[in-house]
Every structure is written in structure tokens, then in C-alpha cells.
Tab-separated table of C-alpha atoms and ligand atoms in Angstrom:
chain	number	residue	atom	x	y	z
A	6	MET	CA	-38.206	-29.679	-26.618
A	7	ARG	CA	-34.603	-28.285	-25.741
A	8	LYS	CA	-32.729	-26.712	-28.535
A	9	LYS	CA	-29.456	-28.018	-29.712
A	10	LEU	CA	-26.334	-25.504	-29.360
A	11	LEU	CA	-22.960	-25.768	-30.654
A	12	LEU	CA	-20.375	-23.412	-29.362
A	13	GLY	CA	-16.892	-22.942	-30.229
A	14	ASN	CA	-14.211	-21.940	-27.730
A	15	TRP	CA	-11.593	-20.248	-29.762
A	16	LYS	CA	-9.248	-19.695	-26.492
A	17	MET	CA	-6.197	-17.411	-27.492
A	18	ASN	CA	-6.632	-17.878	-31.039
A	19	LYS	CA	-7.423	-15.580	-33.981
A	20	ASN	CA	-6.612	-11.874	-34.152
A	21	CYS	CA	-9.251	-9.292	-35.370
A	22	ALA	CA	-8.595	-10.061	-39.118
A	23	GLU	CA	-8.819	-13.802	-38.766
A	24	ALA	CA	-11.998	-13.337	-36.814
A	25	ARG	CA	-13.653	-11.211	-39.283
A	26	GLU	CA	-12.799	-13.718	-42.099
A	27	PHE	CA	-14.331	-16.556	-40.170
A	28	ALA	CA	-17.395	-14.569	-39.163
A	29	GLU	CA	-18.008	-13.753	-42.939
A	30	ALA	CA	-17.280	-17.151	-44.211
A	31	THR	CA	-19.872	-18.593	-41.723
A	32	ILE	CA	-22.922	-16.472	-42.437
A	33	GLY	CA	-24.584	-19.119	-44.734
A	34	ILE	CA	-23.978	-22.014	-42.569
A	35	SER	CA	-25.060	-19.943	-39.584
A	36	LYS	CA	-28.277	-19.166	-41.089
A	37	PHE	CA	-28.770	-22.795	-42.139
A	38	ALA	CA	-28.211	-23.937	-38.596
A	39	LYS	CA	-30.727	-21.621	-37.250
A	40	GLU	CA	-33.299	-22.731	-39.754
A	41	ASN	CA	-32.911	-26.188	-38.551
A	42	GLY	CA	-33.257	-25.326	-34.814
A	43	ILE	CA	-29.565	-25.570	-33.998
A	44	LEU	CA	-28.068	-22.438	-31.960
A	45	VAL	CA	-24.400	-21.762	-33.169
A	46	GLY	CA	-22.101	-19.505	-31.624
A	47	VAL	CA	-18.298	-18.898	-31.136
A	48	ALA	CA	-16.224	-17.327	-28.246
A	49	PRO	CA	-13.584	-15.371	-29.541
A	50	THR	CA	-10.921	-13.382	-27.502
A	51	TYR	CA	-12.152	-10.046	-25.964
A	52	LEU	CA	-10.498	-8.229	-28.710
A	53	ALA	CA	-12.516	-9.976	-31.386
A	54	LEU	CA	-15.910	-10.083	-29.785
A	55	LYS	CA	-17.469	-6.946	-31.533
A	56	THR	CA	-15.630	-7.937	-34.893
A	57	VAL	CA	-17.412	-11.281	-34.915
A	58	LYS	CA	-20.672	-9.677	-33.989
A	59	ASP	CA	-20.573	-6.878	-36.615
A	60	HIS	CA	-19.728	-9.446	-39.296
A	61	ASN	CA	-21.951	-12.196	-38.697
A	62	SER	CA	-25.356	-11.241	-36.841
A	63	GLU	CA	-26.497	-15.095	-37.069
A	64	LEU	CA	-23.887	-16.131	-34.602
A	65	ILE	CA	-24.032	-16.166	-30.802
A	66	VAL	CA	-20.940	-14.198	-29.695
A	67	SER	CA	-19.524	-15.252	-26.283
A	68	ALA	CA	-16.976	-13.853	-24.133
A	69	GLN	CA	-14.477	-16.496	-22.676
A	70	ASN	CA	-14.533	-14.893	-19.108
A	71	VAL	CA	-15.723	-11.688	-17.175
A	72	HIS	CA	-14.943	-10.378	-13.783
A	73	PHE	CA	-17.631	-10.221	-11.077
A	74	ALA	CA	-17.025	-6.766	-9.982
A	75	GLU	CA	-18.795	-3.680	-11.451
A	76	SER	CA	-15.589	-1.638	-12.092
A	77	GLY	CA	-12.528	-0.752	-10.180
A	78	ALA	CA	-8.996	-1.392	-9.333
A	79	TYR	CA	-8.815	-5.059	-11.105
A	80	THR	CA	-6.029	-4.608	-13.814
A	81	GLY	CA	-6.291	-6.658	-16.775
A	82	GLU	CA	-10.080	-7.375	-16.267
A	83	ILE	CA	-13.148	-6.679	-18.122
A	84	SER	CA	-16.580	-6.025	-16.466
A	85	ILE	CA	-20.008	-7.073	-17.347
A	86	SER	CA	-21.291	-3.888	-18.508
A	87	MET	CA	-18.287	-3.385	-20.911
A	88	LEU	CA	-19.731	-6.710	-22.593
A	89	GLN	CA	-23.251	-5.254	-22.536
A	90	GLU	CA	-22.091	-2.240	-24.308
A	91	ILE	CA	-21.048	-4.228	-27.304
A	92	GLY	CA	-24.060	-6.345	-27.109
A	93	ILE	CA	-22.533	-9.582	-25.608
A	94	ASP	CA	-24.756	-11.608	-23.711
A	95	THR	CA	-23.200	-14.870	-23.211
A	96	VAL	CA	-19.977	-15.732	-21.128
A	97	ILE	CA	-18.098	-18.995	-20.538
A	98	ILE	CA	-17.380	-19.348	-16.694
A	99	GLY	CA	-14.874	-21.949	-15.104
A	100	HIS	CA	-13.301	-23.225	-18.314
A	101	SER	CA	-10.755	-26.065	-16.993
A	102	GLU	CA	-7.788	-23.959	-18.572
A	103	ARG	CA	-8.909	-21.225	-16.368
A	104	ARG	CA	-9.338	-23.094	-13.150
A	105	GLN	CA	-5.917	-24.466	-14.057
A	106	TYR	CA	-3.756	-21.414	-14.985
A	107	ASP	CA	-5.919	-18.491	-13.264
A	108	ASN	CA	-6.953	-20.235	-9.998
A	109	GLU	CA	-10.585	-19.904	-10.978
A	110	THR	CA	-12.268	-21.816	-7.942
A	111	ASN	CA	-16.045	-22.721	-7.701
A	112	GLN	CA	-16.516	-19.763	-5.487
A	113	LYS	CA	-15.194	-17.306	-7.845
A	114	CYS	CA	-17.215	-18.828	-10.745
A	115	ASN	CA	-20.314	-18.386	-8.299
A	116	GLN	CA	-19.886	-14.855	-7.999
A	117	LYS	CA	-19.450	-14.549	-11.621
A	118	ILE	CA	-22.530	-16.615	-12.428
A	119	LEU	CA	-24.667	-14.568	-9.840
A	120	ARG	CA	-23.718	-11.303	-11.562
A	121	LEU	CA	-24.370	-12.619	-14.952
A	122	VAL	CA	-27.875	-13.834	-14.192
A	123	GLN	CA	-28.637	-10.830	-12.291
A	124	ASN	CA	-28.079	-9.170	-15.713
A	125	LYS	CA	-29.925	-11.448	-17.749
A	126	MET	CA	-26.881	-12.737	-19.339
A	127	THR	CA	-26.193	-16.383	-20.093
A	128	ALA	CA	-23.529	-18.060	-18.166
A	129	VAL	CA	-22.081	-21.118	-19.772
A	130	TYR	CA	-20.630	-22.935	-16.609
A	131	CYS	CA	-17.861	-25.508	-17.407
A	132	VAL	CA	-17.556	-28.524	-14.951
A	133	GLY	CA	-15.484	-31.620	-15.193
A	134	GLU	CA	-12.867	-33.993	-13.702
A	135	THR	CA	-8.988	-34.254	-14.059
A	136	GLU	CA	-7.712	-37.639	-15.457
A	137	LYS	CA	-6.665	-38.518	-11.905
A	138	GLU	CA	-10.008	-37.951	-10.519
A	139	PHE	CA	-11.621	-39.945	-13.619
A	140	ASP	CA	-9.015	-42.861	-12.779
A	141	GLN	CA	-9.906	-42.546	-9.011
A	142	ASN	CA	-13.536	-42.792	-9.765
A	143	LEU	CA	-14.349	-39.401	-8.409
A	144	THR	CA	-15.950	-37.777	-11.398
A	145	LYS	CA	-19.397	-37.585	-10.120
A	146	ALA	CA	-18.083	-36.205	-6.746
A	147	VAL	CA	-16.251	-33.386	-8.257
A	148	VAL	CA	-19.023	-32.563	-10.803
A	149	GLU	CA	-21.392	-32.462	-8.034
A	150	LYS	CA	-19.232	-30.252	-5.910
A	151	GLN	CA	-18.667	-27.826	-8.918
A	152	LEU	CA	-22.540	-27.338	-9.460
A	153	LYS	CA	-23.252	-27.148	-5.782
A	154	GLU	CA	-20.634	-24.534	-4.999
A	155	GLY	CA	-20.757	-22.725	-8.519
A	156	LEU	CA	-24.557	-22.639	-8.556
A	157	LYS	CA	-25.123	-21.390	-4.808
A	158	ASP	CA	-27.818	-18.904	-4.305
A	159	LEU	CA	-29.184	-18.894	-7.702
A	160	LYS	CA	-33.017	-18.981	-7.974
A	161	PRO	CA	-35.118	-21.624	-10.117
A	162	GLU	CA	-36.056	-18.588	-12.318
A	163	ASP	CA	-32.109	-17.920	-13.019
A	164	LEU	CA	-31.720	-21.206	-14.852
A	165	GLN	CA	-32.949	-19.471	-17.961
A	166	TYR	CA	-29.721	-17.756	-17.944
A	167	LEU	CA	-27.810	-21.011	-17.526
A	168	VAL	CA	-25.802	-23.714	-19.866
A	169	VAL	CA	-23.724	-26.353	-18.181
A	170	ALA	CA	-21.017	-27.835	-20.216
A	171	TYR	CA	-19.461	-31.121	-18.848
A	172	GLU	CA	-15.721	-31.039	-20.235
A	173	PRO	CA	-13.525	-33.740	-18.729
A	174	VAL	CA	-10.202	-32.275	-18.673
A	175	TRP	CA	-8.602	-35.104	-19.862
A	176	SER	CA	-10.497	-35.013	-22.900
A	177	ILE	CA	-9.592	-31.395	-23.823
A	178	GLY	CA	-7.324	-30.964	-26.676
A	179	THR	CA	-6.008	-34.328	-26.348
A	180	GLY	CA	-8.035	-36.164	-29.038
A	181	LYS	CA	-9.023	-38.665	-26.069
A	182	ASN	CA	-12.815	-38.020	-26.139
A	183	ALA	CA	-15.028	-39.347	-23.619
A	184	SER	CA	-17.102	-42.145	-24.921
A	185	LYS	CA	-20.966	-41.319	-25.571
A	186	GLU	CA	-21.902	-43.460	-22.822
A	187	ILE	CA	-19.716	-41.628	-20.222
A	188	ALA	CA	-20.703	-38.170	-21.649
A	189	GLN	CA	-24.296	-39.253	-21.325
A	190	ASP	CA	-24.005	-40.730	-17.828
A	191	VAL	CA	-22.269	-37.605	-16.372
A	192	CYS	CA	-24.864	-35.165	-18.285
A	193	ALA	CA	-27.854	-37.269	-16.584
A	194	PHE	CA	-25.914	-37.000	-13.393
A	195	ILE	CA	-25.687	-33.115	-13.885
A	196	ARG	CA	-29.185	-32.820	-14.933
A	197	ASN	CA	-30.234	-34.818	-11.432
A	198	VAL	CA	-28.253	-32.615	-9.314
A	199	VAL	CA	-29.856	-29.402	-11.033
A	200	ARG	CA	-32.931	-31.147	-10.354
A	201	GLU	CA	-32.331	-31.395	-6.910
A	202	LEU	CA	-31.500	-28.057	-6.567
A	203	PHE	CA	-34.012	-26.213	-8.842
A	204	GLU	CA	-36.605	-28.734	-9.524
A	205	GLU	CA	-38.423	-29.100	-12.723
A	206	LYS	CA	-36.399	-25.998	-14.228
A	207	ALA	CA	-33.711	-28.536	-14.681
A	208	GLU	CA	-35.614	-30.264	-17.567
A	209	GLU	CA	-35.111	-27.006	-19.506
A	210	LEU	CA	-31.431	-26.764	-18.902
A	211	LEU	CA	-28.971	-27.157	-21.751
A	212	ILE	CA	-26.172	-29.485	-21.041
A	213	LEU	CA	-23.129	-29.521	-23.362
A	214	TYR	CA	-20.417	-32.134	-23.815
A	215	GLY	CA	-16.856	-30.694	-24.378
A	216	GLY	CA	-13.610	-32.272	-25.234
A	217	SER	CA	-12.005	-33.383	-28.578
A	218	VAL	CA	-15.559	-33.062	-30.288
A	219	LYS	CA	-14.923	-33.081	-34.008
A	220	PRO	CA	-17.189	-33.409	-37.329
A	221	GLU	CA	-16.763	-37.179	-37.044
A	222	ASN	CA	-17.928	-37.596	-33.620
A	223	VAL	CA	-20.255	-34.662	-32.876
A	224	TYR	CA	-23.719	-36.348	-33.731
A	225	GLN	CA	-23.003	-39.418	-31.462
A	226	TYR	CA	-23.004	-36.909	-28.567
A	227	LEU	CA	-25.722	-34.830	-29.524
A	228	ASN	CA	-27.961	-37.766	-30.123
A	229	GLN	CA	-27.896	-38.625	-26.349
A	230	GLU	CA	-30.983	-37.920	-24.169
A	231	ASP	CA	-29.114	-35.385	-21.807
A	232	ILE	CA	-26.694	-33.903	-24.088
A	233	ASP	CA	-28.081	-30.757	-25.835
A	234	GLY	CA	-24.871	-29.563	-27.534
A	235	ALA	CA	-21.260	-29.352	-27.909
A	236	LEU	CA	-18.590	-26.933	-26.537
A	237	VAL	CA	-15.794	-27.225	-29.238
A	238	GLY	CA	-12.411	-26.014	-29.109
A	239	GLY	CA	-9.900	-27.008	-32.034
A	240	ALA	CA	-12.731	-28.172	-34.419
A	241	SER	CA	-14.246	-24.647	-34.242
A	242	LEU	CA	-11.276	-22.847	-35.542
A	243	LYS	CA	-11.498	-23.770	-39.229
A	244	VAL	CA	-14.475	-22.737	-41.312
A	245	GLU	CA	-14.440	-26.107	-42.777
A	246	SER	CA	-14.651	-28.201	-39.595
A	247	PHE	CA	-17.171	-25.684	-38.159
A	248	THR	CA	-19.364	-26.149	-41.329
A	249	GLU	CA	-19.226	-29.886	-41.396
A	250	MET	CA	-20.211	-29.996	-37.638
A	251	ILE	CA	-23.266	-28.378	-38.300
A	252	ASN	CA	-24.116	-30.177	-41.616
A	253	ASN	CA	-23.264	-33.494	-39.588
A	254	LEU	CA	-25.836	-32.446	-36.831
A	255	VAL	CA	-28.706	-31.704	-39.357
A	256	LYS	CA	-28.259	-34.713	-41.388
B	16	LIG	P1	-10.985	-29.061	-27.534
B	16	LIG	O1	-11.258	-28.140	-26.427
B	16	LIG	O2	-12.375	-29.570	-28.502
B	16	LIG	O3	-10.026	-28.552	-28.595
B	16	LIG	O4	-10.860	-30.531	-27.121
B	16	LIG	C1	-12.762	-28.134	-25.579
B	16	LIG	C2	-12.715	-26.897	-25.045
B	16	LIG	O5	-11.596	-26.611	-24.216
B	16	LIG	O6	-13.744	-26.464	-24.718
């Protein structure tokens, strides 16, 4: 049985004081989730990673990005060993906002994912089509390319350090969430592509849906056969909605 995972992506929100407040206020619900077999975590900005870790040891704390190089002349970047130093072992890779605003290509994502798995760290690899691609019926072609290029040269045993998040770009922050049928169909397709690449290891892969997930709709996604969790933006920022999502999953 695959575990369930609820991961909040805070994007460029919450300073250290706000992150600390959230971390402290969610200790109880994080424990409750764990007791009920649900993994929960948040991805704060780099600056607040340690704050959240120090104030709620029950949460998975994920970075939102990392650089693939070990060190060097990369102004403004953060390396894997810097994350390791503060105990971070999970990183979101290839979020559509990074693909859109920071020229994150499948090849760049691949370099980062390879370095993460070599370091036994988990990469949460985001894939998903734009609205135009969705309208042109290109979803599966786009997602397949993102998977094949992003996961190039990974070995089947590396899959234990991989989570894939299907996030249709048109549903992120728009309130226009994909229906559970569309989400399940694409997540099943993702598992098939991963099966083609890594055979039976695909059965263990956690696949998340992301895009306008809220307390009211989280259960319908996690109830689908190939959806093992959710990557949540807006609704993960408030203690109340974060708590409600967990409660609705346990029900
Ligand atoms: P949203 O964001 O839940 O606010 O739509 C999802 C994401 O960007 O991961």
C-alpha cells in the first residue's frame, strides 16, 4: 500500500516569524496525520526552512528548488549540501512557475533530480500542461516528454527518492481545478510511462495532483486509484485550511 502525502507549497509567502507561527500551530494536526498514515509537509522559502524544522519536527520540510552544482560561481543559488546541513531531504523540482519565470527546462530538472537521488534526497518532480496544450489535446504528449527527459538516466532503485506531481498549469492558483476523472486519467498515464521506464518500481511511486486543491475537494482526488496525495499552494498557507484538509482526508 502506498502512503498518502499532502505537501504544501508556500511559494514566496511567509517570513520566518509567520512560518514559525504556522509550524507551532500545526504540531497537533501533523501528529494526528502521521498516526493516520498520512505524510504531511510544507515547502517554505529557503530562509524559513530551518525555522519550520526547528518548530515542528512532525512535518516534512521541503525546499522549493536547489542548484545542481556542488558549489561555485552561481550567484543567488543554494546547493544540495547547504540543504543537507540543515536537515532538508526533500526538494520540489520543475514547478511550473519556475519553468515559466526561471527558464527551468526538462534538462535542467533532470540534472537536479540526478544529483538529489545520488544524495538520497527526495525530488518532487512537477509536470503538467498549459491551458493551450490542454485545449489542443496535448496533455499526455507534454507530460510524457517531461517525464522522459526529466527522469533520464535514473535507475529503478532511484525511484524510492522520487515523487511526481501532476499539476495542470491552468489549474494552479486559478480555482479551476481539473476534475477527478481528468486527474486520475493523467496520473494513471504517468504511472504507465514510469512503468515503461522503470518497470515494477512504478507501483511504489507516489503521484500527487496539484492545482486549486482545497479542503472541499482534496478527498475526491486522494480517493482515486493512481493519486497518492496533493501538492497544495494557496490552501496550505492558513492553519485552518491545512488542518481541515487533513481532517477531511482522515474522515
Ligand atoms: P494552488 O497551487 O493550490 O494555489 O493552485 C498549487 C501549486 O502551485 O503547487
